[in-house]
Amino acid sequence: RGRLTETGIPRVAIMKGEATTGPLLGLYDPRLCLVLQGAKSVMIGDQLLHYDAGRYFIAAVEVPAVGKVVQASPQHPYLSVSLAFDTALIASLLLDMPPVAEAPIGHGFAVSRADKALVDAWLRMIELIDHPAEIPVLAPLLEREILFRLLQGPQGAMLRQIAGADSRLSQIRRALGWI
């Protein structure tokens, strides 16, 4: 079974697993998860999502899921980094960005390939672990950059929706919280 480790960087965690796992039931909170090594599959409802090194998973709503690490070993463990979404930060970023035509948002979760700019921002964020004195100053800037890159990417419409108080995904989040 993998272990989730807090990094000392707000909202950022690292997951490491040295073996594949069976199905593990869990509740995925709104977050980004970027796989650095290995692979994972997630079943949400009737949808099976597979993501491996260089791909990221976004959950824009709390969603029950069955996940399993499908590629990992002691020599090449499953490694991923995750960022819990701060909706207020996303909303503030949107104020600084030009409006865009909204695309359909799908189910509130998706997998995409990370581009070089997103990976570079993540690498700089992870390097802060070795420089804890820099975290209070640089981590917020890098978090904004990561969110900006996501907003510019293929899941940008979904991410924009989680920041809007009256958006469909925001309404779903409130209903799930009530339930």
C-alpha positions as a Markdown table, in Angstrom:
| # | Residue | x | y | z |
|---|---|---|---|---|
| 1 | Arg | 0.0 | 0.0 | 0.0 |
| 2 | Gly | 1.3 | 3.5 | -0.8 |
| 3 | Arg | 1.8 | 6.2 | 1.7 |
| 4 | Leu | 0.9 | 9.8 | 1.5 |
| 5 | Thr | 3.5 | 12.2 | 2.9 |
| 6 | Glu | 2.8 | 15.9 | 3.6 |
| 7 | Thr | 5.7 | 18.0 | 2.3 |
| 8 | Gly | 5.7 | 21.1 | 4.4 |
| 9 | Ile | 4.4 | 23.0 | 1.4 |
| 10 | Pro | 0.7 | 24.0 | 2.0 |
| 11 | Arg | -1.7 | 21.7 | 0.1 |
| 12 | Val | 1.1 | 19.6 | -1.5 |
| 13 | Ala | 1.6 | 15.9 | -0.8 |
| 14 | Ile | 3.7 | 13.1 | -2.3 |
| 15 | Met | 2.4 | 9.6 | -2.7 |
| 16 | Lys | 4.9 | 6.7 | -2.9 |
| 17 | Gly | 4.1 | 3.0 | -3.3 |
| 18 | Glu | 6.6 | 0.2 | -3.9 |
| 19 | Ala | 4.1 | -2.4 | -5.0 |
| 20 | Thr | 0.9 | -2.7 | -7.0 |
| 21 | Thr | -2.3 | -2.7 | -5.0 |
| 22 | Gly | -5.7 | -4.2 | -5.2 |
| 23 | Pro | -8.7 | -2.0 | -5.4 |
| 24 | Leu | -8.8 | 0.7 | -2.7 |
| 25 | Leu | -12.1 | 2.5 | -2.0 |
| 26 | Gly | -11.6 | 6.2 | -1.2 |
| 27 | Leu | -13.1 | 9.7 | -1.5 |
| 28 | Tyr | -11.2 | 11.9 | -3.8 |
| 29 | Asp | -11.3 | 15.5 | -2.8 |
| 30 | Pro | -10.9 | 18.4 | -5.3 |
| 31 | Arg | -7.2 | 18.2 | -6.3 |
| 32 | Leu | -4.6 | 17.7 | -9.0 |
| 33 | Cys | -2.5 | 14.6 | -9.0 |
| 34 | Leu | 0.6 | 14.4 | -11.3 |
| 35 | Val | 2.2 | 11.0 | -11.7 |
| 36 | Leu | 6.0 | 11.1 | -11.8 |
| 37 | Gln | 6.7 | 7.4 | -12.1 |
| 38 | Gly | 4.5 | 4.2 | -12.3 |
| 39 | Ala | 0.8 | 4.1 | -13.1 |
| 40 | Lys | -2.6 | 4.1 | -11.4 |
| 41 | Ser | -6.1 | 3.3 | -12.5 |
| 42 | Val | -9.2 | 4.8 | -11.0 |
| 43 | Met | -12.8 | 3.7 | -11.4 |
| 44 | Ile | -15.4 | 6.5 | -10.8 |
| 45 | Gly | -18.9 | 5.3 | -11.4 |
| 46 | Asp | -18.7 | 3.5 | -14.7 |
| 47 | Gln | -15.6 | 5.3 | -16.0 |
| 48 | Leu | -12.1 | 3.8 | -15.8 |
| 49 | Leu | -9.3 | 6.3 | -15.9 |
| 50 | His | -5.7 | 5.3 | -16.3 |
| 51 | Tyr | -2.8 | 7.7 | -15.7 |
| 52 | Asp | 0.9 | 7.1 | -15.8 |
| 53 | Ala | 4.1 | 9.1 | -15.7 |
| 54 | Gly | 3.6 | 12.6 | -17.3 |
| 55 | Arg | -0.2 | 12.5 | -16.9 |
| 56 | Tyr | -2.3 | 14.3 | -14.4 |
| 57 | Phe | -5.7 | 13.6 | -12.8 |
| 58 | Ile | -8.0 | 16.4 | -11.8 |
| 59 | Ala | -11.0 | 15.9 | -9.5 |
| 60 | Ala | -13.1 | 19.0 | -9.3 |
| 61 | Val | -15.7 | 17.6 | -6.9 |
| 62 | Glu | -15.5 | 15.2 | -4.0 |
| 63 | Val | -16.1 | 11.8 | -5.6 |
| 64 | Pro | -16.1 | 8.3 | -4.3 |
| 65 | Ala | -13.6 | 6.2 | -6.4 |
| 66 | Val | -11.9 | 2.8 | -6.5 |
| 67 | Gly | -8.2 | 3.3 | -7.2 |
| 68 | Lys | -5.3 | 0.9 | -7.6 |
| 69 | Val | -1.6 | 1.3 | -8.3 |
| 70 | Val | -1.0 | -0.8 | -11.4 |
| 71 | Gln | 2.7 | -0.2 | -12.0 |
| 72 | Ala | 5.1 | -0.1 | -9.1 |
| 73 | Ser | 8.1 | -2.0 | -7.7 |
| 74 | Pro | 10.8 | -1.4 | -5.0 |
| 75 | Gln | 13.2 | -0.5 | -7.8 |
| 76 | His | 10.7 | 1.8 | -9.6 |
| 77 | Pro | 8.0 | 2.9 | -7.1 |
| 78 | Tyr | 4.8 | 4.6 | -7.9 |
| 79 | Leu | 5.4 | 8.3 | -7.3 |
| 80 | Ser | 3.0 | 11.2 | -7.6 |
| 81 | Val | 2.6 | 14.7 | -6.3 |
| 82 | Ser | -0.8 | 16.3 | -5.5 |
| 83 | Leu | -2.1 | 19.7 | -4.9 |
| 84 | Ala | -5.4 | 20.3 | -3.1 |
| 85 | Phe | -7.3 | 23.0 | -4.8 |
| 86 | Asp | -7.8 | 26.4 | -3.1 |
| 87 | Thr | -10.9 | 27.7 | -4.8 |
| 88 | Ala | -10.4 | 31.3 | -3.6 |
| 89 | Leu | -6.9 | 31.3 | -5.2 |
| 90 | Ile | -8.3 | 29.9 | -8.5 |
| 91 | Ala | -11.0 | 32.6 | -8.4 |
| 92 | Ser | -8.4 | 35.4 | -7.8 |
| 93 | Leu | -6.4 | 34.1 | -10.8 |
| 94 | Leu | -9.4 | 34.2 | -13.0 |
| 95 | Leu | -9.8 | 37.9 | -12.2 |
| 96 | Asp | -6.4 | 38.5 | -13.8 |
| 97 | Met | -7.0 | 36.4 | -16.9 |
| 98 | Pro | -9.0 | 37.3 | -19.9 |
| 99 | Pro | -12.5 | 35.6 | -20.2 |
| 100 | Val | -12.7 | 32.6 | -22.4 |
| 101 | Ala | -15.6 | 30.7 | -24.0 |
| 102 | Glu | -16.7 | 27.9 | -21.7 |
| 103 | Ala | -16.3 | 24.4 | -23.0 |
| 104 | Pro | -18.4 | 21.4 | -21.8 |
| 105 | Ile | -16.9 | 20.2 | -18.4 |
| 106 | Gly | -17.8 | 16.6 | -18.4 |
| 107 | His | -18.1 | 14.7 | -15.2 |
| 108 | Gly | -15.9 | 16.8 | -12.8 |
| 109 | Phe | -12.8 | 14.6 | -13.2 |
| 110 | Ala | -10.4 | 13.9 | -16.1 |
| 111 | Val | -6.9 | 12.8 | -17.1 |
| 112 | Ser | -4.6 | 14.8 | -19.3 |
| 113 | Arg | -0.9 | 14.8 | -20.4 |
| 114 | Ala | 1.2 | 17.4 | -18.6 |
| 115 | Asp | 3.0 | 19.8 | -20.8 |
| 116 | Lys | 6.6 | 21.0 | -20.3 |
| 117 | Ala | 5.6 | 24.2 | -18.6 |
| 118 | Leu | 3.4 | 22.5 | -16.0 |
| 119 | Val | 6.1 | 19.9 | -15.3 |
| 120 | Asp | 8.7 | 22.6 | -14.9 |
| 121 | Ala | 6.5 | 24.5 | -12.4 |
| 122 | Trp | 6.0 | 21.3 | -10.4 |
| 123 | Leu | 9.7 | 20.5 | -10.4 |
| 124 | Arg | 10.5 | 23.9 | -8.9 |
| 125 | Met | 7.7 | 23.4 | -6.3 |
| 126 | Ile | 9.1 | 20.0 | -5.3 |
| 127 | Glu | 12.7 | 21.4 | -5.1 |
| 128 | Leu | 11.3 | 23.7 | -2.3 |
| 129 | Ile | 11.2 | 20.6 | 0.0 |
| 130 | Asp | 15.0 | 20.9 | 0.3 |
| 131 | His | 14.8 | 24.7 | 1.0 |
| 132 | Pro | 12.1 | 25.1 | 3.7 |
| 133 | Ala | 13.0 | 28.7 | 4.4 |
| 134 | Glu | 11.9 | 29.6 | 0.8 |
| 135 | Ile | 8.5 | 27.9 | 1.1 |
| 136 | Pro | 6.6 | 30.9 | 2.5 |
| 137 | Val | 7.7 | 33.1 | -0.3 |
| 138 | Leu | 8.0 | 30.9 | -3.4 |
| 139 | Ala | 5.3 | 28.2 | -2.8 |
| 140 | Pro | 2.4 | 30.6 | -3.2 |
| 141 | Leu | 3.9 | 31.9 | -6.5 |
| 142 | Leu | 4.5 | 28.4 | -7.8 |
| 143 | Glu | 1.0 | 27.3 | -6.8 |
| 144 | Arg | -0.4 | 30.2 | -8.8 |
| 145 | Glu | 1.8 | 29.2 | -11.8 |
| 146 | Ile | 0.6 | 25.6 | -11.6 |
| 147 | Leu | -3.0 | 26.7 | -11.4 |
| 148 | Phe | -2.4 | 29.1 | -14.3 |
| 149 | Arg | -0.9 | 26.3 | -16.4 |
| 150 | Leu | -3.9 | 24.1 | -15.6 |
| 151 | Leu | -6.4 | 26.9 | -16.5 |
| 152 | Gln | -4.6 | 27.3 | -19.8 |
| 153 | Gly | -4.7 | 23.5 | -20.5 |
| 154 | Pro | -7.3 | 21.0 | -21.7 |
| 155 | Gln | -9.0 | 20.8 | -18.2 |
| 156 | Gly | -9.1 | 24.6 | -17.8 |
| 157 | Ala | -12.9 | 24.8 | -18.2 |
| 158 | Met | -13.4 | 22.3 | -15.4 |
| 159 | Leu | -11.0 | 24.2 | -13.2 |
| 160 | Arg | -12.7 | 27.5 | -13.9 |
| 161 | Gln | -16.0 | 25.9 | -12.9 |
| 162 | Ile | -14.8 | 24.9 | -9.4 |
| 163 | Ala | -14.0 | 28.5 | -8.6 |
| 164 | Gly | -17.4 | 30.0 | -9.6 |
| 165 | Ala | -19.9 | 30.1 | -6.7 |
| 166 | Asp | -22.8 | 29.6 | -9.1 |
| 167 | Ser | -21.2 | 27.1 | -11.4 |
| 168 | Arg | -22.6 | 23.6 | -12.0 |
| 169 | Leu | -19.6 | 22.0 | -10.2 |
| 170 | Ser | -19.9 | 24.3 | -7.3 |
| 171 | Gln | -23.6 | 23.4 | -6.9 |
| 172 | Ile | -22.6 | 19.7 | -7.1 |
| 173 | Arg | -20.0 | 20.2 | -4.4 |
| 174 | Arg | -22.5 | 21.8 | -2.1 |
| 175 | Ala | -25.0 | 19.0 | -2.7 |
| 176 | Leu | -22.4 | 16.4 | -2.0 |
| 177 | Gly | -21.4 | 18.2 | 1.2 |
| 178 | Trp | -25.0 | 18.3 | 2.3 |
| 179 | Ile | -25.5 | 14.6 | 1.6 |
